[in-house]
Amino acid sequence: MAPEPPSKPGKARQFQAPKGTRDFYPADLLRRRYVERLWRDTSVRHGFEEIDGPTFESAELYAVKSGQGILSEMFGVYSGKDEAEVAAIRQGAGPPLGLRPEFTPTLARMYAARAAQLPRPTKWFWMQNCYRAERPQRGRLREFGQWNCDVIGGEDTLAGDAETISVAMMCLAEAGLPEHTCVAKVSDRRAIGGYLRERGVGEEAMGPVLQLLDAAEKLGPAFAERAGEAGVPPDVIALFSRPGGPPATAEGGFARHFDAAVAPLVDRALRGGVPAAGLQASPRIVRGLAYYTGMVFEIIAEGERAVAGGGRYDNLIELFGGPPTPAVGFGMGDVVLSLLLEDQRLMPDERQIMECLSRTPASYRPQAFVIANEKDESHSHVDPLVASLRRGQQNAAWLDRDARKPWDPDRYAVHPMHARRSYKSTRNIGKLLQDASAQRARFAVIVESAELATIKNLDTREEHKEVPLADVGHRLAAMG
Amino acid sequence: MAPEPPSKPGKARQFQAPKGTRDFYPADLLRRRYVERLWRDTSVRHGFEEIDGPTFESAELYAVKSGQGILSEMFGVYSGKDEAEVAAIRQGAGPPLGLRPEFTPTLARMYAARAAQLPRPTKWFWMQNCYRAERPQRGRLREFGQWNCDVIGGEDTLAGDAETISVAMMCLAEAGLPEHTCVAKVSDRRAIGGYLRERGVGEEAMGPVLQLLDAAEKLGPAFAERAGEAGVPPDVIALFSRPGGPPATAEGGFARHFDAAVAPLVDRALRGGVPAAGLQASPRIVRGLAYYTGMVFEIIAEGERAVAGGGRYDNLIELFGGPPTPAVGFGMGDVVLSLLLEDQRLMPDERQIMECLSRTPASYRPQAFVIANEKDESHSHVDPLVASLRRGQQNAAWLDRDARKPWDPDRYAVHPMHARRSYKSTRNIGKLLQDASAQRARFAVIVESAELATIKNLDTREEHKEVPLADVGHRLAAMG
């Protein structure tokens, strides 16, 4: 429909927000800013740095990553001023530009353009709006906020996997969701693919079969039929038709593949601070997008809602012209998270949000940079200490009294901190301290044994020796 | 051009950000966040509340407000999934949706939809991106950040005009731009129109003639020719052809119109904290957009760059289906402001920005709500006191030492505060205190005379009497 000519003065027109978009009046915007504050503070404390890119990109950029399918859900963009663009569209071409349906293609483009100069790993977070021309429904809008964290490059990919799960889970804990109500269901696409390959599923069929597995619960009986057509052996179909999906362990060939991939990750994630009750190996998780190459996960809240999801995508940076680079990340949307917090009465009221937003945010300078001395036993304490500093220590009295008011300023005895560790493989303490200073850390924490640490003020060079590991948080907090 | 099918794995593609858009790597994003922090803190301290709306709106919405002209600079948006939309475009229709070239139409739509429930005045700020399909050049991009403050409704329109100028100027002062380098050039469209009408310019010609006046300097000799064709008398053409535009005073008929409109505003803005050196009546300012109905202004920095601009638009809310409502606002873009700060060496480096962003932001709860007792002499001290609390008091030692480092934590002896005043016409102190509590203020400051005030803690009801006006800021800061 062509826009009408402007109305004459005095002839009033009534307009509404386009379908699937939102007007944020001041009280609505405060809730949005509360969610963004949770996202930003959690990201910063985990050592992620914020980036952003254009709201629209070349439509080809999205096609390269996600295939033509994404284009049907994309909002096309074109300049009415550019006659060639307009003429091409009128002749049946697709739009030259698209509103971003997701940020990962932009991230991959940006990383590929500067891969050589960027740190390893590069840890980026992003929080802006995405756009999808889907039919709006509860929990799904056409314009929505999204938070991404990605770990790109670096040798220790297991650390990246674990940290990605950990930062998403820590955000939900900080939002006040009790640990047992959020479960990260973890799986591995390469393991499932390896098993299917062993059972005779060909490379050509692999993509479609993985998509069938992802949709198995939704498909119901149609799953068995379509999987059969795709050449999946009957016992494999039976395995994936079981309620809850195949058991993660003790199922012969499948378990061998699955455990080999997922067990080390679970172990690392637990060490990185994800609570045992919040972690579940779950072969039912496959994720729909074609580009995942390894670990995939979804966080299920209150037993049903997927509040976040992501995985490893080791081929994508190369596809955008960068060097071969491992990468892992997740996305969390503001619509589902806000509904969840409201349903759980965890969304503060206006005045409480105003007080939250007026408090000091997470420190952009790392407050603690944790390294180990040469001993092996020290090394294994780095991740747990980093995780505990990032988590903070809750006030025992608060837990009894106000556990459903996560915004209460008295929640923490030791406030969550911005803590980092080195990703360098060296055990040379001098080099590790240089890394800490280069990252602008205020304090280095050197784990000396299974019990003790040294705290070093990197601004003043002052040292505190023989600090019990359990007291490091308190001591750092006291030192400001 | 139709998007190509996705590349095979291994076939790398090189992509760039679309023309006129930006990639924000972490250091770039920090600078952007620094600018946004200046904008948000200044807005909050002036009692504006943040809102947001959709990134795209019905294309008609933009046409209603700004005329068809805006459509040629608009990025069209459509859903590739909606066959009717695609078919219409292919048959030559314009786009059904547009990326917002500005936020004011959305604001007018949102205000009109809830006019009856909103406070009078409603003070809203907004900061997000806008999109214009212009040719990119220095200081002008296709996607850019914008900050708007608007005062909508309320009886005292002069207060709205003055506050709009004041909040924009205070932001630039907070950014470290010395007062004499930024000048708000203030004019009034109604005054210029009244004069032209008196001189025989007809209603039909008024819009085009005002646009000619706005462009007079750019047009050069062509201005006289085109103004003559539009029926403007020769002496009026001569008046507006003078370098710098017509003199603001002592020019017979013109000055009578202009002074009557602008002098009271200048007086009120000075009382509202705009420094005399930063305010200039300037009939050359007309502003291009057709919808301005009264006061218009531009802030010129360093003698040349327009860093912000705005004005009064009293017909717009009605045009969008709301009640007749006076309104005034301005916009400031991130691209010009960032260039200005960089040129002036007022953009902090990465570490300094990290420290800025880690500090406590402006308090969302008003720290002070200033009211007057019944005496007339008290009443006239409200605006200057509010302005001085919002400005804070600079440290004398800092001024000597570090006046080009506005981010220095030692800049202020008394930090700028979130201060409000009542817009109610009542002088009943009980009702004014109710207003203060309804707005969640922490302290009420009651001006008792030209010298003294009472400070009342609205949370505890504690009172401090006979506080010298000059000490109110210090006392409030000390009471935390």
PDB file of N, CA and C in Angstrom, chain A residues 51-59 61-62 74-75 77 96-111 113 124 126-131 143 148, chain B residues 15-25 28-29 32 55 75 99-100 128-131 141-145:
ATOM      1  N   ILE A  51      30.402  -5.132  21.983  1.00  0.00           N
ATOM      2  CA  ILE A  51      30.559  -4.656  20.600  1.00  0.00           C
ATOM      3  C   ILE A  51      29.173  -4.362  20.034  1.00  0.00           C
ATOM      4  N   ASP A  52      29.155  -3.743  18.870  1.00  0.00           N
ATOM      5  CA  ASP A  52      27.892  -3.549  18.155  1.00  0.00           C
ATOM      6  C   ASP A  52      28.200  -3.403  16.668  1.00  0.00           C
ATOM      7  N   GLY A  53      27.199  -3.572  15.854  1.00  0.00           N
ATOM      8  CA  GLY A  53      27.344  -3.431  14.408  1.00  0.00           C
ATOM      9  C   GLY A  53      26.083  -2.821  13.832  1.00  0.00           C
ATOM     10  N   PRO A  54      25.987  -2.774  12.510  1.00  0.00           N
ATOM     11  CA  PRO A  54      24.825  -2.159  11.857  1.00  0.00           C
ATOM     12  C   PRO A  54      23.521  -2.905  12.166  1.00  0.00           C
ATOM     13  N   THR A  55      22.410  -2.158  12.164  1.00  0.00           N
ATOM     14  CA  THR A  55      21.095  -2.765  12.370  1.00  0.00           C
ATOM     15  C   THR A  55      20.670  -3.559  11.132  1.00  0.00           C
ATOM     16  N   PHE A  56      21.182  -3.157   9.980  1.00  0.00           N
ATOM     17  CA  PHE A  56      20.893  -3.940   8.778  1.00  0.00           C
ATOM     18  C   PHE A  56      22.205  -4.278   8.084  1.00  0.00           C
ATOM     19  N   GLU A  57      22.205  -5.399   7.381  1.00  0.00           N
ATOM     20  CA  GLU A  57      23.390  -5.846   6.658  1.00  0.00           C
ATOM     21  C   GLU A  57      22.948  -6.254   5.253  1.00  0.00           C
ATOM     22  N   SER A  58      23.897  -6.441   4.393  1.00  0.00           N
ATOM     23  CA  SER A  58      23.632  -7.052   3.095  1.00  0.00           C
ATOM     24  C   SER A  58      22.839  -8.343   3.283  1.00  0.00           C
ATOM     25  N   ALA A  59      21.765  -8.520   2.521  1.00  0.00           N
ATOM     26  CA  ALA A  59      20.951  -9.726   2.676  1.00  0.00           C
ATOM     27  C   ALA A  59      21.779 -10.988   2.420  1.00  0.00           C
ATOM     28  N   LEU A  61      24.727 -11.570   3.411  1.00  0.00           N
ATOM     29  CA  LEU A  61      25.457 -11.950   4.622  1.00  0.00           C
ATOM     30  C   LEU A  61      24.644 -12.966   5.417  1.00  0.00           C
ATOM     31  N   TYR A  62      23.335 -12.726   5.501  1.00  0.00           N
ATOM     32  CA  TYR A  62      22.489 -13.650   6.275  1.00  0.00           C
ATOM     33  C   TYR A  62      22.294 -14.960   5.526  1.00  0.00           C
ATOM     34  N   MET A  74      13.052 -12.735   7.155  1.00  0.00           N
ATOM     35  CA  MET A  74      13.801 -11.493   7.290  1.00  0.00           C
ATOM     36  C   MET A  74      12.955 -10.310   6.812  1.00  0.00           C
ATOM     37  N   PHE A  75      13.093  -9.188   7.494  1.00  0.00           N
ATOM     38  CA  PHE A  75      12.545  -7.943   6.977  1.00  0.00           C
ATOM     39  C   PHE A  75      13.524  -7.378   5.954  1.00  0.00           C
ATOM     40  N   VAL A  77      15.145  -4.532   3.521  1.00  0.00           N
ATOM     41  CA  VAL A  77      15.379  -3.087   3.641  1.00  0.00           C
ATOM     42  C   VAL A  77      15.941  -2.588   2.317  1.00  0.00           C
ATOM     43  N   PRO A  96      18.012  -5.854  -1.141  1.00  0.00           N
ATOM     44  CA  PRO A  96      19.476  -5.780  -1.071  1.00  0.00           C
ATOM     45  C   PRO A  96      20.000  -5.860   0.357  1.00  0.00           C
ATOM     46  N   LEU A  97      19.173  -5.403   1.330  1.00  0.00           N
ATOM     47  CA  LEU A  97      19.592  -5.366   2.730  1.00  0.00           C
ATOM     48  C   LEU A  97      18.548  -6.082   3.578  1.00  0.00           C
ATOM     49  N   GLY A  98      18.945  -6.506   4.770  1.00  0.00           N
ATOM     50  CA  GLY A  98      17.990  -7.127   5.681  1.00  0.00           C
ATOM     51  C   GLY A  98      18.188  -6.609   7.087  1.00  0.00           C
ATOM     52  N   LEU A  99      17.068  -6.415   7.846  1.00  0.00           N
ATOM     53  CA  LEU A  99      17.186  -6.112   9.277  1.00  0.00           C
ATOM     54  C   LEU A  99      17.723  -7.364   9.967  1.00  0.00           C
ATOM     55  N   ARG A 100      18.670  -7.206  10.894  1.00  0.00           N
ATOM     56  CA  ARG A 100      19.326  -8.400  11.429  1.00  0.00           C
ATOM     57  C   ARG A 100      18.330  -9.320  12.133  1.00  0.00           C
ATOM     58  N   PRO A 101      18.226 -10.575  11.672  1.00  0.00           N
ATOM     59  CA  PRO A 101      17.427 -11.553  12.409  1.00  0.00           C
ATOM     60  C   PRO A 101      18.214 -12.093  13.603  1.00  0.00           C
ATOM     61  N   GLU A 102      19.524 -11.935  13.566  1.00  0.00           N
ATOM     62  CA  GLU A 102      20.416 -12.359  14.650  1.00  0.00           C
ATOM     63  C   GLU A 102      21.732 -11.622  14.447  1.00  0.00           C
ATOM     64  N   PHE A 103      22.627 -11.667  15.470  1.00  0.00           N
ATOM     65  CA  PHE A 103      23.840 -10.874  15.371  1.00  0.00           C
ATOM     66  C   PHE A 103      25.051 -11.682  14.889  1.00  0.00           C
ATOM     67  N   THR A 104      24.991 -13.014  14.978  1.00  0.00           N
ATOM     68  CA  THR A 104      26.186 -13.827  14.723  1.00  0.00           C
ATOM     69  C   THR A 104      26.851 -13.561  13.361  1.00  0.00           C
ATOM     70  N   PRO A 105      26.088 -13.375  12.264  1.00  0.00           N
ATOM     71  CA  PRO A 105      26.771 -13.074  10.996  1.00  0.00           C
ATOM     72  C   PRO A 105      27.601 -11.777  11.063  1.00  0.00           C
ATOM     73  N   THR A 106      27.083 -10.752  11.731  1.00  0.00           N
ATOM     74  CA  THR A 106      27.847  -9.510  11.880  1.00  0.00           C
ATOM     75  C   THR A 106      29.100  -9.760  12.717  1.00  0.00           C
ATOM     76  N   LEU A 107      28.931 -10.507  13.805  1.00  0.00           N
ATOM     77  CA  LEU A 107      30.070 -10.838  14.657  1.00  0.00           C
ATOM     78  C   LEU A 107      31.146 -11.570  13.861  1.00  0.00           C
ATOM     79  N   ALA A 108      30.727 -12.538  13.053  1.00  0.00           N
ATOM     80  CA  ALA A 108      31.701 -13.313  12.271  1.00  0.00           C
ATOM     81  C   ALA A 108      32.406 -12.410  11.260  1.00  0.00           C
ATOM     82  N   ARG A 109      31.645 -11.522  10.611  1.00  0.00           N
ATOM     83  CA  ARG A 109      32.244 -10.580   9.673  1.00  0.00           C
ATOM     84  C   ARG A 109      33.264  -9.674  10.364  1.00  0.00           C
ATOM     85  N   MET A 110      32.873  -9.153  11.551  1.00  0.00           N
ATOM     86  CA  MET A 110      33.765  -8.241  12.284  1.00  0.00           C
ATOM     87  C   MET A 110      35.026  -8.968  12.759  1.00  0.00           C
ATOM     88  N   TYR A 111      34.845 -10.204  13.266  1.00  0.00           N
ATOM     89  CA  TYR A 111      36.014 -10.949  13.732  1.00  0.00           C
ATOM     90  C   TYR A 111      36.943 -11.258  12.569  1.00  0.00           C
ATOM     91  N   ALA A 113      37.424  -9.710   9.855  1.00  0.00           N
ATOM     92  CA  ALA A 113      38.114  -8.532   9.329  1.00  0.00           C
ATOM     93  C   ALA A 113      39.343  -8.154  10.154  1.00  0.00           C
ATOM     94  N   TRP A 124      33.386 -11.472  23.399  1.00  0.00           N
ATOM     95  CA  TRP A 124      32.521 -10.344  23.057  1.00  0.00           C
ATOM     96  C   TRP A 124      31.095 -10.573  23.543  1.00  0.00           C
ATOM     97  N   TRP A 126      27.062  -8.694  23.260  1.00  0.00           N
ATOM     98  CA  TRP A 126      26.265  -7.789  22.427  1.00  0.00           C
ATOM     99  C   TRP A 126      24.839  -7.790  22.955  1.00  0.00           C
ATOM    100  N   MET A 127      24.223  -6.627  23.028  1.00  0.00           N
ATOM    101  CA  MET A 127      22.806  -6.607  23.409  1.00  0.00           C
ATOM    102  C   MET A 127      22.102  -5.477  22.688  1.00  0.00           C
ATOM    103  N   GLN A 128      21.283  -5.845  21.727  1.00  0.00           N
ATOM    104  CA  GLN A 128      20.494  -4.903  20.938  1.00  0.00           C
ATOM    105  C   GLN A 128      19.271  -5.663  20.447  1.00  0.00           C
ATOM    106  N   ASN A 129      18.556  -5.045  19.518  1.00  0.00           N
ATOM    107  CA  ASN A 129      17.342  -5.687  19.009  1.00  0.00           C
ATOM    108  C   ASN A 129      17.599  -6.512  17.754  1.00  0.00           C
ATOM    109  N   CYS A 130      16.781  -7.563  17.588  1.00  0.00           N
ATOM    110  CA  CYS A 130      16.733  -8.352  16.360  1.00  0.00           C
ATOM    111  C   CYS A 130      15.305  -8.292  15.819  1.00  0.00           C
ATOM    112  N   TYR A 131      15.158  -8.714  14.571  1.00  0.00           N
ATOM    113  CA  TYR A 131      13.891  -8.535  13.848  1.00  0.00           C
ATOM    114  C   TYR A 131      13.574  -9.800  13.059  1.00  0.00           C
ATOM    115  N   GLU A 143      10.054  -7.641  16.834  1.00  0.00           N
ATOM    116  CA  GLU A 143      11.250  -6.907  17.272  1.00  0.00           C
ATOM    117  C   GLU A 143      11.488  -7.289  18.723  1.00  0.00           C
ATOM    118  N   ASN A 148      23.895 -11.669  23.500  1.00  0.00           N
ATOM    119  CA  ASN A 148      24.803 -12.720  23.051  1.00  0.00           C
ATOM    120  C   ASN A 148      26.114 -12.626  23.818  1.00  0.00           C
TER     121      ASN A 148
ATOM    122  N   PHE B  15      32.770  -9.709   3.346  1.00  0.00           N
ATOM    123  CA  PHE B  15      31.674  -8.752   3.442  1.00  0.00           C
ATOM    124  C   PHE B  15      32.147  -7.498   4.157  1.00  0.00           C
ATOM    125  N   GLN B  16      31.489  -6.390   3.872  1.00  0.00           N
ATOM    126  CA  GLN B  16      31.766  -5.167   4.615  1.00  0.00           C
ATOM    127  C   GLN B  16      30.468  -4.634   5.197  1.00  0.00           C
ATOM    128  N   ALA B  17      30.602  -3.771   6.194  1.00  0.00           N
ATOM    129  CA  ALA B  17      29.412  -3.104   6.737  1.00  0.00           C
ATOM    130  C   ALA B  17      28.772  -2.283   5.620  1.00  0.00           C
ATOM    131  N   PRO B  18      27.431  -2.223   5.571  1.00  0.00           N
ATOM    132  CA  PRO B  18      26.789  -1.408   4.532  1.00  0.00           C
ATOM    133  C   PRO B  18      27.261   0.045   4.610  1.00  0.00           C
ATOM    134  N   LYS B  19      27.259   0.692   3.458  1.00  0.00           N
ATOM    135  CA  LYS B  19      27.679   2.091   3.335  1.00  0.00           C
ATOM    136  C   LYS B  19      27.008   2.980   4.397  1.00  0.00           C
ATOM    137  N   GLY B  20      27.798   3.785   5.083  1.00  0.00           N
ATOM    138  CA  GLY B  20      27.233   4.737   6.034  1.00  0.00           C
ATOM    139  C   GLY B  20      26.858   4.131   7.379  1.00  0.00           C
ATOM    140  N   THR B  21      27.236   2.871   7.626  1.00  0.00           N
ATOM    141  CA  THR B  21      26.998   2.263   8.944  1.00  0.00           C
ATOM    142  C   THR B  21      28.346   1.990   9.603  1.00  0.00           C
ATOM    143  N   ARG B  22      28.316   1.652  10.879  1.00  0.00           N
ATOM    144  CA  ARG B  22      29.560   1.503  11.633  1.00  0.00           C
ATOM    145  C   ARG B  22      29.662   0.149  12.328  1.00  0.00           C
ATOM    146  N   ASP B  23      30.875  -0.384  12.372  1.00  0.00           N
ATOM    147  CA  ASP B  23      31.183  -1.501  13.268  1.00  0.00           C
ATOM    148  C   ASP B  23      31.775  -0.911  14.535  1.00  0.00           C
ATOM    149  N   PHE B  24      31.252  -1.325  15.678  1.00  0.00           N
ATOM    150  CA  PHE B  24      31.789  -0.851  16.949  1.00  0.00           C
ATOM    151  C   PHE B  24      32.578  -1.982  17.609  1.00  0.00           C
ATOM    152  N   TYR B  25      33.896  -1.963  17.461  1.00  0.00           N
ATOM    153  CA  TYR B  25      34.748  -2.867  18.228  1.00  0.00           C
ATOM    154  C   TYR B  25      34.776  -2.348  19.671  1.00  0.00           C
ATOM    155  N   ASP B  28      35.633   1.276  20.295  1.00  0.00           N
ATOM    156  CA  ASP B  28      34.646   2.173  19.685  1.00  0.00           C
ATOM    157  C   ASP B  28      33.377   2.208  20.524  1.00  0.00           C
ATOM    158  N   LEU B  29      32.992   1.021  20.987  1.00  0.00           N
ATOM    159  CA  LEU B  29      31.749   0.959  21.748  1.00  0.00           C
ATOM    160  C   LEU B  29      31.880   1.684  23.087  1.00  0.00           C
ATOM    161  N   ARG B  32      31.146   5.213  22.468  1.00  0.00           N
ATOM    162  CA  ARG B  32      29.708   5.387  22.280  1.00  0.00           C
ATOM    163  C   ARG B  32      28.981   5.374  23.626  1.00  0.00           C
ATOM    164  N   THR B  55      11.656   0.227  15.993  1.00  0.00           N
ATOM    165  CA  THR B  55      12.693   0.719  15.081  1.00  0.00           C
ATOM    166  C   THR B  55      12.096   1.082  13.732  1.00  0.00           C
ATOM    167  N   PHE B  75      14.682   4.599   4.613  1.00  0.00           N
ATOM    168  CA  PHE B  75      14.874   3.212   4.225  1.00  0.00           C
ATOM    169  C   PHE B  75      13.524   2.502   4.325  1.00  0.00           C
ATOM    170  N   LEU B  99      12.265   2.494   8.257  1.00  0.00           N
ATOM    171  CA  LEU B  99      13.172   2.622   9.408  1.00  0.00           C
ATOM    172  C   LEU B  99      13.092   4.058   9.894  1.00  0.00           C
ATOM    173  N   ARG B 100      12.994   4.273  11.212  1.00  0.00           N
ATOM    174  CA  ARG B 100      12.749   5.638  11.693  1.00  0.00           C
ATOM    175  C   ARG B 100      13.853   6.599  11.273  1.00  0.00           C
ATOM    176  N   GLN B 128      18.430   6.291  20.850  1.00  0.00           N
ATOM    177  CA  GLN B 128      18.596   5.088  20.042  1.00  0.00           C
ATOM    178  C   GLN B 128      19.094   5.542  18.676  1.00  0.00           C
ATOM    179  N   ASN B 129      19.078   4.623  17.726  1.00  0.00           N
ATOM    180  CA  ASN B 129      19.565   4.959  16.387  1.00  0.00           C
ATOM    181  C   ASN B 129      18.449   5.422  15.454  1.00  0.00           C
ATOM    182  N   CYS B 130      18.817   6.285  14.506  1.00  0.00           N
ATOM    183  CA  CYS B 130      17.951   6.689  13.400  1.00  0.00           C
ATOM    184  C   CYS B 130      18.651   6.322  12.088  1.00  0.00           C
ATOM    185  N   TYR B 131      17.891   6.369  11.022  1.00  0.00           N
ATOM    186  CA  TYR B 131      18.370   5.856   9.737  1.00  0.00           C
ATOM    187  C   TYR B 131      17.946   6.795   8.621  1.00  0.00           C
ATOM    188  N   LEU B 141      25.994  10.102   8.822  1.00  0.00           N
ATOM    189  CA  LEU B 141      25.995   8.691   8.452  1.00  0.00           C
ATOM    190  C   LEU B 141      24.576   8.237   8.149  1.00  0.00           C
ATOM    191  N   ARG B 142      24.453   7.024   7.642  1.00  0.00           N
ATOM    192  CA  ARG B 142      23.124   6.478   7.336  1.00  0.00           C
ATOM    193  C   ARG B 142      22.481   5.860   8.567  1.00  0.00           C
ATOM    194  N   GLU B 143      23.292   5.399   9.485  1.00  0.00           N
ATOM    195  CA  GLU B 143      22.777   4.961  10.797  1.00  0.00           C
ATOM    196  C   GLU B 143      23.532   5.747  11.848  1.00  0.00           C
ATOM    197  N   PHE B 144      22.816   6.420  12.736  1.00  0.00           N
ATOM    198  CA  PHE B 144      23.475   7.275  13.722  1.00  0.00           C
ATOM    199  C   PHE B 144      22.664   7.286  15.014  1.00  0.00           C
ATOM    200  N   GLY B 145      23.348   7.558  16.110  1.00  0.00           N
ATOM    201  CA  GLY B 145      22.673   7.633  17.406  1.00  0.00           C
ATOM    202  C   GLY B 145      22.079   9.015  17.605  1.00  0.00           C
TER     203      GLY B 145
END
